[in-house]
mmCIF file of C-alpha atoms in Angstrom:
data_model
loop_
_atom_site.group_PDB
_atom_site.id
_atom_site.type_symbol
_atom_site.label_atom_id
_atom_site.label_comp_id
_atom_site.label_asym_id
_atom_site.label_seq_id
_atom_site.Cartn_x
_atom_site.Cartn_y
_atom_site.Cartn_z
ATOM 1 C CA MET J 543 -0.558 47.023 6.187
ATOM 2 C CA ASN J 544 -1.634 48.327 2.777
ATOM 3 C CA ASP J 545 -4.734 46.819 1.279
ATOM 4 C CA LEU J 546 -4.698 44.987 -2.004
ATOM 5 C CA ALA J 547 -5.292 46.991 -5.133
ATOM 6 C CA HIS J 548 -8.930 47.495 -6.032
ATOM 7 C CA VAL J 549 -10.270 44.226 -7.365
ATOM 8 C CA PRO J 550 -11.587 44.780 -10.904
ATOM 9 C CA GLU J 551 -14.427 42.873 -12.506
ATOM 10 C CA LEU J 552 -13.038 39.545 -13.733
ATOM 11 C CA GLU J 553 -14.523 36.766 -15.785
ATOM 12 C CA ALA J 554 -15.709 33.930 -13.583
ATOM 13 C CA GLU J 555 -13.165 31.163 -13.204
ATOM 14 C CA PRO J 556 -14.220 27.514 -13.464
ATOM 15 C CA ARG J 557 -15.491 26.230 -10.131
ATOM 16 C CA ALA J 558 -14.072 23.205 -8.330
ATOM 17 C CA GLU J 559 -14.811 20.006 -10.209
ATOM 18 C CA GLU J 560 -17.962 18.206 -9.137
ATOM 19 C CA GLY J 561 -17.299 15.310 -6.770
ATOM 20 C CA LEU J 562 -13.845 16.561 -5.792
ATOM 21 C CA GLU J 563 -13.130 17.890 -2.330
ATOM 22 C CA LYS J 564 -12.210 21.554 -2.420
ATOM 23 C CA ALA J 565 -8.536 22.407 -2.048
ATOM 24 C CA LYS J 566 -7.672 24.426 1.065
ATOM 25 C CA ILE J 567 -5.948 27.806 0.683
ATOM 26 C CA LEU J 568 -4.643 29.661 3.745
ATOM 27 C CA LEU J 569 -4.665 33.466 3.777
ATOM 28 C CA VAL J 570 -2.589 35.073 6.537
ATOM 29 C CA ASP J 571 -2.673 38.808 7.241
ATOM 30 C CA ASP J 572 -3.156 40.880 10.404
ATOM 31 C CA GLU J 573 -5.221 43.485 8.481
ATOM 32 C CA PRO J 574 -8.933 42.502 8.173
ATOM 33 C CA LYS J 575 -9.332 44.644 5.048
ATOM 34 C CA SER J 576 -6.511 42.833 3.277
ATOM 35 C CA LEU J 577 -7.949 39.447 4.253
ATOM 36 C CA PHE J 578 -11.381 40.459 2.962
ATOM 37 C CA ALA J 579 -9.903 41.672 -0.339
ATOM 38 C CA LEU J 580 -7.987 38.404 -0.768
ATOM 39 C CA GLN J 581 -11.120 36.378 -0.052
ATOM 40 C CA GLU J 582 -13.139 38.375 -2.580
ATOM 41 C CA LEU J 583 -10.453 38.012 -5.219
ATOM 42 C CA LEU J 584 -9.923 34.257 -4.807
ATOM 43 C CA SER J 585 -13.536 33.268 -4.112
ATOM 44 C CA THR J 586 -14.172 32.683 -7.836
ATOM 45 C CA LEU J 587 -11.711 29.780 -7.778
ATOM 46 C CA GLY J 588 -14.321 27.826 -5.862
ATOM 47 C CA GLN J 589 -11.897 26.462 -3.262
ATOM 48 C CA ASN J 590 -11.927 26.377 0.544
ATOM 49 C CA LEU J 591 -10.446 29.674 1.743
ATOM 50 C CA MET J 592 -9.225 29.680 5.360
ATOM 51 C CA VAL J 593 -7.943 32.795 7.117
ATOM 52 C CA ALA J 594 -5.558 33.602 9.951
ATOM 53 C CA GLN J 595 -4.775 37.008 11.427
ATOM 54 C CA SER J 596 -1.482 36.062 13.074
ATOM 55 C CA GLY J 597 1.475 33.740 12.637
ATOM 56 C CA GLU J 598 0.414 31.743 15.693
ATOM 57 C CA GLU J 599 -3.055 31.139 14.252
ATOM 58 C CA ALA J 600 -1.538 30.149 10.888
ATOM 59 C CA LEU J 601 0.711 27.578 12.598
ATOM 60 C CA ARG J 602 -2.264 26.023 14.386
ATOM 61 C CA LEU J 603 -4.148 25.691 11.111
ATOM 62 C CA ALA J 604 -1.092 24.265 9.324
ATOM 63 C CA LEU J 605 -0.881 21.545 11.983
ATOM 64 C CA ARG J 606 -4.410 20.327 11.259
ATOM 65 C CA ASN J 607 -4.806 20.891 7.506
ATOM 66 C CA ASP J 608 -3.098 20.211 4.187
ATOM 67 C CA PHE J 609 -3.030 23.408 2.143
ATOM 68 C CA ALA J 610 -2.607 23.727 -1.624
ATOM 69 C CA VAL J 611 -0.880 27.102 -1.079
ATOM 70 C CA ILE J 612 -0.376 29.639 1.727
ATOM 71 C CA LEU J 613 -0.514 33.389 1.100
ATOM 72 C CA LEU J 614 1.484 34.962 3.902
ATOM 73 C CA ASP J 615 1.911 38.612 4.848
ATOM 74 C CA VAL J 616 5.486 39.435 5.814
ATOM 75 C CA ARG J 617 4.997 42.089 8.479
ATOM 76 C CA MET J 618 2.783 41.013 11.356
ATOM 77 C CA PRO J 619 2.952 41.631 15.099
ATOM 78 C CA GLY J 620 4.260 38.727 17.185
ATOM 79 C CA ILE J 621 5.613 36.038 14.881
ATOM 80 C CA ASP J 622 6.298 37.709 11.538
ATOM 81 C CA GLY J 623 5.855 36.065 8.142
ATOM 82 C CA PHE J 624 9.465 34.867 7.844
ATOM 83 C CA GLU J 625 9.420 33.061 11.196
ATOM 84 C CA THR J 626 5.961 31.663 10.458
ATOM 85 C CA ALA J 627 7.185 30.281 7.130
ATOM 86 C CA ARG J 628 10.272 28.773 8.767
ATOM 87 C CA LEU J 629 8.173 27.005 11.399
ATOM 88 C CA ILE J 630 5.690 25.759 8.792
ATOM 89 C CA ARG J 631 8.557 24.383 6.703
ATOM 90 C CA SER J 632 10.110 22.655 9.726
ATOM 91 C CA ARG J 633 7.080 20.397 10.214
ATOM 92 C CA GLU J 634 6.780 17.153 8.292
ATOM 93 C CA ARG J 635 3.152 17.656 7.289
ATOM 94 C CA SER J 636 3.684 21.107 5.769
ATOM 95 C CA LYS J 637 7.340 21.048 4.689
ATOM 96 C CA SER J 638 6.403 21.011 0.980
ATOM 97 C CA THR J 639 3.454 23.400 1.107
ATOM 98 C CA PRO J 640 3.969 26.322 -1.343
ATOM 99 C CA ILE J 641 4.197 29.732 0.371
ATOM 100 C CA ILE J 642 3.661 33.041 -1.445
ATOM 101 C CA PHE J 643 4.798 36.115 0.475
ATOM 102 C CA LEU J 644 2.866 39.376 0.217
ATOM 103 C CA THR J 645 4.525 42.583 1.421
ATOM 104 C CA ALA J 646 4.476 46.342 1.181
ATOM 105 C CA ALA J 647 7.943 46.665 2.731
ATOM 106 C CA ALA J 648 10.175 49.375 1.314
ATOM 107 C CA ASP J 649 13.345 47.269 1.514
ATOM 108 C CA GLU J 650 11.852 44.725 -0.848
ATOM 109 C CA MET J 651 15.164 43.248 -2.069
ATOM 110 C CA THR J 652 16.370 42.325 1.429
ATOM 111 C CA SER J 653 12.933 40.999 2.335
ATOM 112 C CA MET J 654 12.761 39.051 -0.894
ATOM 113 C CA PHE J 655 16.056 37.282 -0.196
ATOM 114 C CA ARG J 656 14.892 36.422 3.329
ATOM 115 C CA GLY J 657 11.637 35.098 1.912
ATOM 116 C CA TYR J 658 13.340 32.726 -0.506
ATOM 117 C CA GLU J 659 15.761 31.622 2.233
ATOM 118 C CA VAL J 660 12.869 30.362 4.384
ATOM 119 C CA GLY J 661 11.309 28.486 1.472
ATOM 120 C CA ALA J 662 8.962 30.875 -0.336
ATOM 121 C CA VAL J 663 8.020 29.899 -3.881
ATOM 122 C CA ASP J 664 7.094 33.456 -4.827
ATOM 123 C CA TYR J 665 7.243 36.993 -3.483
ATOM 124 C CA LEU J 666 4.687 39.639 -4.476
ATOM 125 C CA MET J 667 4.637 43.327 -3.657
ATOM 126 C CA LYS J 668 1.485 45.081 -2.473
ATOM 127 C CA PRO J 669 -0.677 46.272 -4.046
ATOM 128 C CA VAL J 670 -0.706 43.037 -6.030
ATOM 129 C CA VAL J 671 -2.019 42.675 -9.544
ATOM 130 C CA PRO J 672 -5.202 40.631 -9.071
ATOM 131 C CA ASP J 673 -4.886 38.625 -12.292
ATOM 132 C CA VAL J 674 -1.291 37.692 -11.477
ATOM 133 C CA LEU J 675 -2.082 36.526 -7.943
ATOM 134 C CA LYS J 676 -5.147 34.646 -9.062
ATOM 135 C CA SER J 677 -3.326 32.786 -11.835
ATOM 136 C CA LYS J 678 -0.447 31.840 -9.510
ATOM 137 C CA VAL J 679 -2.823 30.463 -6.882
ATOM 138 C CA ALA J 680 -4.749 28.553 -9.575
ATOM 139 C CA VAL J 681 -1.504 26.888 -10.705
ATOM 140 C CA PHE J 682 -0.697 25.676 -7.190
ATOM 141 C CA VAL J 683 -4.256 24.430 -6.701
ATOM 142 C CA GLU J 684 -3.954 22.385 -9.896
ATOM 143 C CA LEU J 685 -0.578 21.015 -8.780
ATOM 144 C CA PHE J 686 -2.128 20.074 -5.446
ATOM 145 C CA ARG J 687 -4.980 18.313 -7.265
ATOM 146 C CA LYS J 688 -2.526 16.309 -9.358
ATOM 147 C CA SER J 689 -0.512 15.378 -6.279
ATOM 148 C CA GLU J 690 -3.692 14.232 -4.543
ATOM 149 C CA ARG J 691 -4.667 12.100 -7.536
ATOM 150 C CA LEU J 692 -1.184 10.624 -7.618
ATOM 151 C CA ARG J 693 -1.366 9.794 -3.907
ATOM 152 C CA GLU J 694 -4.752 8.195 -4.416
ATOM 153 C CA SER J 695 -3.371 6.093 -7.274
ATOM 154 C CA GLU J 696 -0.416 5.029 -5.146
ATOM 155 C CA ASP J 697 -2.778 4.119 -2.315
ATOM 156 C CA LYS J 698 -4.947 2.037 -4.649
ATOM 157 C CA LEU J 699 -1.887 0.261 -6.050
ATOM 158 C CA ARG J 700 -0.647 -0.417 -2.526
ATOM 159 C CA ARG J 701 -4.013 -1.839 -1.499
ATOM 160 C CA LEU J 702 -4.029 -3.994 -4.631
ATOM 161 C CA ALA J 703 -0.496 -5.213 -3.818
ATOM 162 C CA ALA J 704 -1.631 -6.020 -0.274
ATOM 163 C CA HIS J 705 -4.576 -7.994 -1.628
ATOM 164 C CA LEU J 706 -2.384 -9.899 -4.082
ATOM 165 C CA ILE J 707 0.162 -10.715 -1.374
ATOM 166 C CA SER J 708 -2.614 -11.891 0.934
ATOM 167 C CA VAL J 709 -4.183 -14.033 -1.791
ATOM 168 C CA ARG J 710 -0.796 -15.490 -2.689
ATOM 169 C CA GLU J 711 -0.044 -16.380 0.925
ATOM 170 C CA GLU J 712 -3.453 -18.015 1.314
ATOM 171 C CA GLU J 713 -2.942 -19.967 -1.900
ATOM 172 C CA ARG J 714 0.530 -21.062 -0.844
ATOM 173 C CA ALA J 715 -0.792 -22.204 2.529
ATOM 174 C CA HIS J 716 -3.629 -24.096 0.831
ATOM 175 C CA ILE J 717 -1.300 -25.803 -1.651
ATOM 176 C CA ALA J 718 1.178 -26.643 1.125
ATOM 177 C CA ARG J 719 -1.582 -28.305 3.162
ATOM 178 C CA GLU J 720 -2.853 -30.202 0.127
ATOM 179 C CA ILE J 721 0.632 -31.448 -0.747
ATOM 180 C CA HIS J 722 1.460 -32.363 2.837
ATOM 181 C CA ASP J 723 -1.836 -34.009 3.690
ATOM 182 C CA GLU J 724 -3.069 -35.554 0.451
ATOM 183 C CA LEU J 725 0.144 -36.470 -1.303
ATOM 184 C CA GLY J 726 1.826 -37.354 1.993
ATOM 185 C CA GLN J 727 -0.970 -39.763 2.859
ATOM 186 C CA VAL J 728 -0.836 -41.395 -0.563
ATOM 187 C CA LEU J 729 2.915 -41.898 -0.322
ATOM 188 C CA THR J 730 2.618 -43.285 3.215
ATOM 189 C CA GLY J 731 -0.056 -45.720 2.046
ATOM 190 C CA LEU J 732 2.053 -46.713 -0.941
ATOM 191 C CA LYS J 733 5.023 -47.464 1.288
ATOM 192 C CA MET J 734 2.863 -49.627 3.552
ATOM 193 C CA GLU J 735 1.681 -51.602 0.526
ATOM 194 C CA VAL J 736 5.218 -52.107 -0.768
ATOM 195 C CA THR J 737 6.417 -53.131 2.714
ATOM 196 C CA TRP J 738 3.555 -55.645 2.963
ATOM 197 C CA LEU J 739 4.507 -57.044 -0.417
ATOM 198 C CA ALA J 740 8.214 -57.213 0.479
ATOM 199 C CA LYS J 741 7.506 -59.373 3.521
ATOM 200 C CA ARG J 742 5.883 -61.978 1.305
ATOM 201 C CA LEU J 743 8.553 -62.188 -1.345
ATOM 202 C CA LYS J 744 11.270 -64.819 -1.173
ATOM 203 C CA GLU J 745 13.278 -64.204 -4.314
ATOM 204 C CA LYS J 746 16.267 -61.934 -3.626
ATOM 205 C CA PRO J 747 15.979 -59.795 -6.805
ATOM 206 C CA LEU J 748 12.342 -58.971 -5.957
ATOM 207 C CA VAL J 749 13.200 -58.156 -2.339
ATOM 208 C CA GLU J 750 15.971 -55.829 -3.521
ATOM 209 C CA LYS J 751 13.534 -54.166 -5.909
ATOM 210 C CA THR J 752 10.968 -53.539 -3.125
ATOM 211 C CA ASP J 753 13.735 -52.137 -0.906
ATOM 212 C CA SER J 754 14.678 -49.785 -3.742
ATOM 213 C CA MET J 755 11.029 -48.765 -4.116
ATOM 214 C CA CYS J 756 10.770 -48.028 -0.376
ATOM 215 C CA ALA J 757 13.902 -45.884 -0.522
ATOM 216 C CA LEU J 758 12.486 -44.005 -3.511
ATOM 217 C CA ILE J 759 9.197 -43.426 -1.660
ATOM 218 C CA ASP J 760 11.110 -42.126 1.411
ATOM 219 C CA SER J 761 13.042 -39.746 -0.841
ATOM 220 C CA THR J 762 9.793 -38.545 -2.435
ATOM 221 C CA VAL J 763 8.236 -37.971 1.006
ATOM 222 C CA GLN J 764 11.223 -35.789 1.956
ATOM 223 C CA THR J 765 10.878 -33.853 -1.288
ATOM 224 C CA VAL J 766 7.163 -33.320 -0.678
ATOM 225 C CA ARG J 767 7.876 -32.034 2.834
ATOM 226 C CA LYS J 768 10.549 -29.704 1.495
ATOM 227 C CA ILE J 769 8.203 -28.296 -1.154
ATOM 228 C CA ALA J 770 5.352 -27.852 1.365
ATOM 229 C CA THR J 771 7.686 -26.142 3.843
ATOM 230 C CA GLY J 772 9.005 -23.849 1.132
ATOM 231 C CA LEU J 773 5.484 -22.804 0.272
ATOM 232 C CA ARG J 774 4.424 -22.218 3.870
ATOM 233 C CA PRO J 775 6.418 -23.412 6.895
ATOM 234 C CA GLU J 776 4.130 -25.164 9.364
ATOM 235 C CA MET J 777 6.313 -23.824 12.162
ATOM 236 C CA LEU J 778 5.256 -20.259 11.382
ATOM 237 C CA ASP J 779 1.592 -21.112 11.946
ATOM 238 C CA ASP J 780 2.045 -23.639 14.740
ATOM 239 C CA MET J 781 4.860 -22.117 16.826
ATOM 240 C CA GLY J 782 5.135 -18.465 15.740
ATOM 241 C CA LEU J 783 7.642 -16.030 14.254
ATOM 242 C CA VAL J 784 10.499 -16.518 16.738
ATOM 243 C CA ALA J 785 10.639 -20.277 16.189
ATOM 244 C CA ALA J 786 10.298 -19.841 12.420
ATOM 245 C CA VAL J 787 13.180 -17.334 12.266
ATOM 246 C CA GLY J 788 15.398 -19.658 14.320
ATOM 247 C CA TRP J 789 14.527 -22.614 12.111
ATOM 248 C CA GLN J 790 15.122 -20.631 8.899
ATOM 249 C CA ALA J 791 18.530 -19.467 10.156
ATOM 250 C CA LYS J 792 19.580 -23.073 10.842
ATOM 251 C CA GLU J 793 18.335 -24.225 7.443
ATOM 252 C CA PHE J 794 20.200 -21.369 5.761
ATOM 253 C CA GLN J 795 23.422 -22.268 7.545
ATOM 254 C CA LYS J 796 23.017 -25.935 6.634
ATOM 255 C CA ARG J 797 22.324 -25.126 2.978
ATOM 256 C CA THR J 798 24.951 -22.418 2.361
ATOM 257 C CA GLY J 799 27.653 -23.030 4.963
ATOM 258 C CA ILE J 800 27.360 -19.394 6.112
ATOM 259 C CA ARG J 801 27.481 -19.287 9.916
ATOM 260 C CA CYS J 802 24.364 -17.808 11.514
ATOM 261 C CA ARG J 803 24.154 -16.433 15.030
ATOM 262 C CA ALA J 804 20.606 -15.608 16.080
ATOM 263 C CA LYS J 805 19.588 -13.546 19.089
ATOM 264 C CA LEU J 806 15.921 -14.373 19.647
ATOM 265 C CA PRO J 807 13.434 -13.270 22.339
ATOM 266 C CA ALA J 808 10.845 -15.428 24.048
ATOM 267 C CA GLU J 809 7.976 -16.339 21.754
ATOM 268 C CA THR J 810 5.127 -13.829 21.733
ATOM 269 C CA ARG J 811 1.963 -14.344 19.756
ATOM 270 C CA PHE J 812 0.771 -11.460 17.604
ATOM 271 C CA ASP J 813 -0.928 -10.800 14.269
ATOM 272 C CA ILE J 814 -0.270 -13.688 11.847
ATOM 273 C CA ASP J 815 -0.138 -11.336 8.840
ATOM 274 C CA ILE J 816 2.663 -9.316 10.423
ATOM 275 C CA SER J 817 4.470 -12.545 11.394
ATOM 276 C CA THR J 818 4.209 -13.681 7.785
ATOM 277 C CA THR J 819 5.469 -10.318 6.510
ATOM 278 C CA MET J 820 8.493 -10.353 8.823
ATOM 279 C CA PHE J 821 9.292 -13.965 7.949
ATOM 280 C CA ARG J 822 9.081 -13.369 4.179
ATOM 281 C CA ILE J 823 11.302 -10.291 4.488
ATOM 282 C CA PHE J 824 13.776 -12.353 6.506
ATOM 283 C CA GLN J 825 13.792 -15.034 3.793
ATOM 284 C CA GLU J 826 14.438 -12.395 1.109
ATOM 285 C CA ILE J 827 17.283 -10.889 3.166
ATOM 286 C CA LEU J 828 18.961 -14.289 3.478
ATOM 287 C CA THR J 829 18.491 -14.870 -0.251
ATOM 288 C CA ASN J 830 20.273 -11.562 -0.965
ATOM 289 C CA VAL J 831 23.090 -12.472 1.409
ATOM 290 C CA ALA J 832 23.577 -15.844 -0.292
ATOM 291 C CA ARG J 833 23.516 -14.382 -3.809
ATOM 292 C CA HIS J 834 25.440 -11.135 -3.472
ATOM 293 C CA ALA J 835 27.173 -10.578 -0.133
ATOM 294 C CA ARG J 836 29.987 -13.185 -0.336
ATOM 295 C CA ALA J 837 29.670 -13.361 3.454
ATOM 296 C CA THR J 838 30.877 -16.010 5.885
ATOM 297 C CA ARG J 839 28.812 -14.898 8.888
ATOM 298 C CA VAL J 840 25.345 -13.516 9.520
ATOM 299 C CA ASP J 841 24.141 -12.050 12.834
ATOM 300 C CA ILE J 842 20.378 -11.962 13.395
ATOM 301 C CA ASP J 843 18.658 -9.914 16.098
ATOM 302 C CA LEU J 844 14.880 -10.201 16.465
ATOM 303 C CA ALA J 845 13.279 -7.885 19.036
ATOM 304 C CA LEU J 846 9.657 -7.760 20.115
ATOM 305 C CA ALA J 847 8.239 -4.691 21.867
ATOM 306 C CA GLU J 848 4.739 -3.730 22.942
ATOM 307 C CA ASP J 849 4.013 -1.729 19.816
ATOM 308 C CA HIS J 850 6.465 -3.022 17.209
ATOM 309 C CA VAL J 851 8.647 -5.893 16.100
ATOM 310 C CA SER J 852 12.099 -5.292 14.599
ATOM 311 C CA LEU J 853 14.582 -7.537 12.852
ATOM 312 C CA GLU J 854 18.216 -6.670 12.182
ATOM 313 C CA VAL J 855 20.438 -8.821 9.985
ATOM 314 C CA VAL J 856 24.153 -7.992 9.689
ATOM 315 C CA ASP J 857 26.566 -9.881 7.443
ATOM 316 C CA ASN J 858 30.334 -9.544 7.004
ATOM 317 C CA GLY J 859 30.133 -9.403 3.220
ATOM 318 C CA VAL J 860 31.172 -6.866 0.606
ATOM 319 C CA GLY J 861 28.220 -4.506 1.110
ATOM 320 C CA ILE J 862 25.954 -2.979 -1.507
ATOM 321 C CA GLN J 863 26.319 0.221 -3.523
ATOM 322 C CA ASP J 864 23.688 2.978 -3.470
ATOM 323 C CA GLU J 865 23.031 2.584 -7.200
ATOM 324 C CA GLU J 866 22.305 -1.102 -6.624
ATOM 325 C CA LEU J 867 19.817 -0.254 -3.889
ATOM 326 C CA HIS J 868 17.800 1.876 -6.325
ATOM 327 C CA ALA J 869 18.359 -0.143 -9.500
ATOM 328 C CA LYS J 870 15.305 -1.078 -11.559
ATOM 329 C CA LYS J 871 16.221 -4.756 -11.291
ATOM 330 C CA SER J 872 16.287 -4.709 -7.474
ATOM 331 C CA LEU J 873 12.804 -6.185 -7.271
ATOM 332 C CA GLY J 874 13.602 -8.197 -4.154
ATOM 333 C CA LEU J 875 14.529 -5.038 -2.235
ATOM 334 C CA LEU J 876 11.440 -3.265 -3.553
ATOM 335 C CA GLY J 877 9.292 -6.225 -2.529
ATOM 336 C CA MET J 878 10.627 -6.048 1.034
ATOM 337 C CA GLN J 879 9.868 -2.331 1.229
ATOM 338 C CA GLU J 880 6.343 -2.817 -0.106
ATOM 339 C CA ARG J 881 5.589 -5.671 2.303
ATOM 340 C CA ALA J 882 6.690 -3.554 5.267
ATOM 341 C CA LEU J 883 4.808 -0.448 4.089
ATOM 342 C CA LEU J 884 1.552 -2.401 3.994
ATOM 343 C CA PHE J 885 1.676 -2.545 7.796
ATOM 344 C CA GLY J 886 3.185 0.883 8.433
ATOM 345 C CA GLY J 887 6.711 -0.528 8.758
ATOM 346 C CA ASP J 888 9.941 0.137 6.925
ATOM 347 C CA VAL J 889 13.078 -1.606 5.686
ATOM 348 C CA ARG J 890 16.479 0.060 5.951
ATOM 349 C CA ILE J 891 19.613 -1.188 4.224
ATOM 350 C CA THR J 892 23.089 0.269 4.705
ATOM 351 C CA GLY J 893 25.552 -0.245 1.883
ATOM 352 C CA SER J 894 28.904 -0.412 3.670
ATOM 353 C CA PRO J 895 30.855 -3.619 4.274
ATOM 354 C CA ASP J 896 29.431 -5.521 7.268
ATOM 355 C CA THR J 897 26.094 -4.580 5.752
ATOM 356 C CA ALA J 898 23.067 -4.174 8.000
ATOM 357 C CA ARG J 899 19.596 -4.939 6.796
ATOM 358 C CA GLY J 900 16.829 -3.961 9.186
ATOM 359 C CA CYS J 901 13.059 -4.292 9.192
ATOM 360 C CA ARG J 902 10.572 -2.760 11.628
ATOM 361 C CA CYS J 903 6.797 -3.278 11.707
ATOM 362 C CA PRO J 904 3.980 -2.654 14.204
ATOM 363 C CA SER J 905 3.251 -5.720 16.317
ATOM 364 C CA HIS J 906 -0.539 -5.413 16.018
#
């Protein structure tokens, strides 16, 4: 392979920002002289330059590292640059990594087309112009930096969302216990007092009034239980996810008239946070069915495996359009996705009639 053009004296480029991890740049060429020239040229960028002298070595490095950009020689023995680029692009970790081809091939037009077909972002002929190559690499390094900062921001926001969800669940559980225990005890005591008084009254109007008061207290007790259960079902904590899903399906059927058929496994105890996440997603799914699906039947399938728990809910309603799935107002759908992502799970919704809504999370 031809070496790079002689590297002229250049003004020093700004070094990597203090406190930031250096971006990784992969240089791939089977000619040691070309690799050395590339390293000398790009060293002033102050980034982490990694080298490979074959396509096989480049693939191994791409499996273990995230590169800001890859400079790839086209003609190499064994796996050539085109095949190397195709294999790099076929892997999830490196499918978006920018690749710049370097070549001294005479049939540059044909090679150029092949390069762009396998995903190259640029194609430079040897000997390259040092300033041009350096500026192009600097652009991709800056783009990589911005992407990293964006990912960090997303990660921080996700951790904040996880904290807020956790705090909210704890607060709901605390309020539910306070309502159930404190207010429930007061109402029970009040009913006992009214019952005691009723037994000692002889006048019919007063007896009727105490009976009315007892009925009102019973109604208030039921309301308190309903509010406490809505905040945090005791069944979820006491009996687990399977029992809670079965109970919620029955309550949904009773409240809406939509028939529910639930296929549930034997109860298995696992992480309470994941149980809570699955249960809240299930509640949101049923809420969406009631509001939008115009369904008459819902089929629920909860499956527990060694490493994950999955929930599939299928209704016979009108379905949901793709634009509705991604609408800005679809906060309920976004909330389900975010809850699942916190535990490495996902939520999938198909938009055809007989719509399926599925959730899958790790079980530990």
